Short mmCIF file of C-alpha atoms (C1' of nucleotides) in Angstrom, two decimals:
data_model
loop_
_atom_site.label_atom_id
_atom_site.label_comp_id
_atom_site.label_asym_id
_atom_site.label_seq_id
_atom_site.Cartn_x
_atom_site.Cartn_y
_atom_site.Cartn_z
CA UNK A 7 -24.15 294.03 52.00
CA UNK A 8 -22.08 295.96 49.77
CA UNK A 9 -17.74 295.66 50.55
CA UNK A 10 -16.01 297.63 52.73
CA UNK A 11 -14.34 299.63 50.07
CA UNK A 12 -17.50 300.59 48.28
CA UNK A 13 -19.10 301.60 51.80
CA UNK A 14 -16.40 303.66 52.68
CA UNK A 15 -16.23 305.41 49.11
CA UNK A 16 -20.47 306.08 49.45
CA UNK A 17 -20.61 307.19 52.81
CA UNK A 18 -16.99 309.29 52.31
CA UNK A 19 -18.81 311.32 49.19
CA UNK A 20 -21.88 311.33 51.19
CA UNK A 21 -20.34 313.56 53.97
CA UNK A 22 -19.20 315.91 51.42
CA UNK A 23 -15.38 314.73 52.24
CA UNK A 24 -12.48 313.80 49.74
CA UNK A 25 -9.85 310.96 50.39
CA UNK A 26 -7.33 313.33 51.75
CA UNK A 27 -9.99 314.99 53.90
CA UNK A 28 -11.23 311.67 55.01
CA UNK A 29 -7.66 310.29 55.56
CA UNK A 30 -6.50 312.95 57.28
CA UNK A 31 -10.13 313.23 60.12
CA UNK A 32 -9.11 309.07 60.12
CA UNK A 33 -5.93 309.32 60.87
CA UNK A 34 -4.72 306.99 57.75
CA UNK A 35 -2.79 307.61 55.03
CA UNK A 36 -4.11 308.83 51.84
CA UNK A 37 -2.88 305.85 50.13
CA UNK A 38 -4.59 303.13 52.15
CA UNK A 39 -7.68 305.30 51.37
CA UNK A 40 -7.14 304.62 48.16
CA UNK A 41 -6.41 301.35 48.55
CA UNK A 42 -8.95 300.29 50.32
CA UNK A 43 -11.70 301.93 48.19
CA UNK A 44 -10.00 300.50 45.33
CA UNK A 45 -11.14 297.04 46.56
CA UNK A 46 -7.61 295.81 47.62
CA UNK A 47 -8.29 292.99 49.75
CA UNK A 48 -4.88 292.33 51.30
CA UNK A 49 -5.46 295.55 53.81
CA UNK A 50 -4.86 295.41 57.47
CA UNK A 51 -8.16 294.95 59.54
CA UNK A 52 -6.81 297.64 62.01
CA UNK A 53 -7.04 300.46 59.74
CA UNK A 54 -9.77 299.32 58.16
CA UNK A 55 -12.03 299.19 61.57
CA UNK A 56 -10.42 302.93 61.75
CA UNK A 57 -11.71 303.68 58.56
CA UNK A 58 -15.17 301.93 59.74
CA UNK A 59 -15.05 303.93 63.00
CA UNK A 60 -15.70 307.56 61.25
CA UNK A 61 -19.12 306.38 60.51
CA UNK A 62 -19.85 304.49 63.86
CA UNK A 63 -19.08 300.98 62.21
CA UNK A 64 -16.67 298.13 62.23
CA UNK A 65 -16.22 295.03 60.43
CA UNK A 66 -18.22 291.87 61.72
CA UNK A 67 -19.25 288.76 60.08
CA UNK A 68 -22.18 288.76 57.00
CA UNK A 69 -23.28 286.21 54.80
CA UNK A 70 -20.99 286.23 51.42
CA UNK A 71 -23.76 285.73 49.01
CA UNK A 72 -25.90 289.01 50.50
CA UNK A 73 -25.99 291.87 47.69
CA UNK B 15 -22.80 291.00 66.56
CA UNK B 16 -19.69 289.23 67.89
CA UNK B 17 -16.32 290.41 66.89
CA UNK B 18 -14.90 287.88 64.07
CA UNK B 19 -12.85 286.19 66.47
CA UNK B 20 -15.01 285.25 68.53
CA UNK B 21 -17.03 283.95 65.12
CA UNK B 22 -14.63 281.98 64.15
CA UNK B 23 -13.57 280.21 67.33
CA UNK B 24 -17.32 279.43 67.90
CA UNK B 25 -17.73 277.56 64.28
CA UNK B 26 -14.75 276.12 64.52
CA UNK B 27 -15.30 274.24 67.82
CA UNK B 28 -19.56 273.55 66.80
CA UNK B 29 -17.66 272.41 63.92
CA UNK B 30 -15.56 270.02 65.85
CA UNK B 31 -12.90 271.14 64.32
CA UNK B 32 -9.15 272.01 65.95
CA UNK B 33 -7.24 275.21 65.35
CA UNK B 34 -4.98 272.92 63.14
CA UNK B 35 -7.47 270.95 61.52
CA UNK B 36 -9.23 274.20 60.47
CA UNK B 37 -6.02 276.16 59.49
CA UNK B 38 -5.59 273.44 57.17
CA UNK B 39 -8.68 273.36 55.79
CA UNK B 40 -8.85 276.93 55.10
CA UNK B 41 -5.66 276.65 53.87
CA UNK B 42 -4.13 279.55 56.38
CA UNK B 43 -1.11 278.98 58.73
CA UNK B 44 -1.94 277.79 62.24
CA UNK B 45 -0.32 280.89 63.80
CA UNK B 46 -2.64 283.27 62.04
CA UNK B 47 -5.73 281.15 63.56
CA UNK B 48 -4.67 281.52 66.56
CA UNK B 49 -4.01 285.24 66.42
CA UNK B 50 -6.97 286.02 64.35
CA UNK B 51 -9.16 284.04 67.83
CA UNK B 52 -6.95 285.55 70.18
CA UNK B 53 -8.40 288.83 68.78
CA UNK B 54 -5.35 290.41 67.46
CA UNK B 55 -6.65 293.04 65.45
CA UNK B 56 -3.17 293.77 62.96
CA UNK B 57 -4.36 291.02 60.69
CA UNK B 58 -4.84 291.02 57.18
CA UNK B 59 -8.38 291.55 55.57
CA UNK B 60 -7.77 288.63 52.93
CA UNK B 61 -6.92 285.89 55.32
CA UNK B 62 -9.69 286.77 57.41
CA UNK B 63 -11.86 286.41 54.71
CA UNK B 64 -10.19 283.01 54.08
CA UNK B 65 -11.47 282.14 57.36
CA UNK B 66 -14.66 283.10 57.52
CA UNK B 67 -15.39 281.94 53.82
CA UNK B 68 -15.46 278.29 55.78
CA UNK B 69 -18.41 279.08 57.13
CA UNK B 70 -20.10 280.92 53.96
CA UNK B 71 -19.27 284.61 55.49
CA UNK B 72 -17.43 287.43 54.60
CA UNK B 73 -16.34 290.57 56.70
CA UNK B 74 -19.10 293.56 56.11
CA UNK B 75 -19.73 296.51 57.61
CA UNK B 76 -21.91 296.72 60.79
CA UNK B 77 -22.88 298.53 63.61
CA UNK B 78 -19.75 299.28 66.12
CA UNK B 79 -22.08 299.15 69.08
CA UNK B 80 -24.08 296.17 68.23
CA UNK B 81 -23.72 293.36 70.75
"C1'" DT C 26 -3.28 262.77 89.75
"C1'" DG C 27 -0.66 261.83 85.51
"C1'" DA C 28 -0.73 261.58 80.43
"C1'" DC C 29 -2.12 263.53 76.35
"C1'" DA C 30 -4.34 266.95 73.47
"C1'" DA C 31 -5.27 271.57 72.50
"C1'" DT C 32 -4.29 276.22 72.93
"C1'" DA C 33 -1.30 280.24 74.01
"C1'" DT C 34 3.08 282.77 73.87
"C1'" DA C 35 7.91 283.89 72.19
"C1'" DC C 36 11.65 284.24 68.68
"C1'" DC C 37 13.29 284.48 63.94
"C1'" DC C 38 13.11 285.45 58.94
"C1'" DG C 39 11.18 286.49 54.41
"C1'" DA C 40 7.49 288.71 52.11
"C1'" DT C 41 4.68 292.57 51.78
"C1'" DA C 42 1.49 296.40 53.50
"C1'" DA C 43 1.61 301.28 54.73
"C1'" DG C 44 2.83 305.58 53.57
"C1'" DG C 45 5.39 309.27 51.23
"C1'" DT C 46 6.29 311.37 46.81
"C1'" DA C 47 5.58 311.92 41.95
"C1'" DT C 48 2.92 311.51 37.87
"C1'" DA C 49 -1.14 310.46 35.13
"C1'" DA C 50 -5.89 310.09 34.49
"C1'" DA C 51 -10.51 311.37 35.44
"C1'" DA C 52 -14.00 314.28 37.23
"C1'" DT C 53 -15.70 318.77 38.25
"C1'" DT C 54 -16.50 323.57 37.37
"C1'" DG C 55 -16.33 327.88 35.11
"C1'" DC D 6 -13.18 323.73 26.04
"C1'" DA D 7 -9.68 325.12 29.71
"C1'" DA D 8 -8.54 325.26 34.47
"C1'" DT D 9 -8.78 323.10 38.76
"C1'" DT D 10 -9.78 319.52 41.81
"C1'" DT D 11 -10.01 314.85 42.83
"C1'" DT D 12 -8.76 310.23 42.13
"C1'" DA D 13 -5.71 306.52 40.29
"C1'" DT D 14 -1.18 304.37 39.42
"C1'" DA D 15 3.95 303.67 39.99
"C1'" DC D 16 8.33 303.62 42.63
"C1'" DC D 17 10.82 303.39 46.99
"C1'" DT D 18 11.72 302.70 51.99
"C1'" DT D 19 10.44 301.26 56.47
"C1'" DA D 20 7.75 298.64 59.56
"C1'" DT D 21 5.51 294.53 60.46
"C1'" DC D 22 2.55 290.47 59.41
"C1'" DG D 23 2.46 285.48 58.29
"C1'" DG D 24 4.39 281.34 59.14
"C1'" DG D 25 7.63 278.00 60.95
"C1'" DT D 26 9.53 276.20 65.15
"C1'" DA D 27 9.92 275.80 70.03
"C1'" DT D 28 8.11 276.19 74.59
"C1'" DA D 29 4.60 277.08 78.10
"C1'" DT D 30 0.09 276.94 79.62
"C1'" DT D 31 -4.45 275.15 79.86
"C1'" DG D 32 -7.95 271.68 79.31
"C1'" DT D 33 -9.61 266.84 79.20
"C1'" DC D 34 -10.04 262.24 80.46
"C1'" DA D 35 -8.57 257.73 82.26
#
DNA sequence: TGACAATATACCCGATAAGGTATAAAATTG
DNA sequence: CAATTTTATACCTTATCGGGTATATTGTCA
């Protein structure tokens, strides 16, 4: 399974949204947007399960060597 | 799937393992084990990936709804 | 039941994430 | 290519997380 970051960048373009718009329907900030699809790994798990939530997911547990 | 929490309090204990014996092994402070299995959800992405890296997992997207 | 181990909760401090603003770079569109 | 939009990077301030320590609660076992 791909990172968060990159899932939230695919499935962002893929509703036709940009990081403000997304950030903004999320409630986040446009720089943890950023951030987060940037790959930054030292993010708070709260706004990323918000970020998760405008698509219906969260994080959970996967196996670290899956693509 | 359970919440990571949960995960990691269950393969810590099948893993015979205390809170303190596993914060040192994963090399994270005992106080964030205990929040992260308490379920506090303001923790940071990185040291939860610490944790669950003892057990060969990462966090990944999934389903919010899943059980 | 008492003694001990393990876990949970509270307080404090230093380090840092979040977010705003500004600027630069890249992508898109005409 | 130029103009515009979108994304990326840098600086600053505020809020708070991580971790240590201490204490309380819970669980276990003789």
């Amino acid at each position: 399974m791909k990172n968060i970051g990159a899932f939230i960048k695919e499935n962002r373009k893929a509703a036709g949204l940009t990081q403000e718009e997304f950030a903004v329907r999320a409630g986040l900030g446009l720089r943890f947007v950023r951030d987060l699809e940037q790959g930054k790994e030292t993010v708070r798990m709260d706004k990323v399960n918000q970020a998760l939530a405008m698509f219906g997911m969260k994080a959970v547990p996967g196996k670290a060597d899956d693509e």
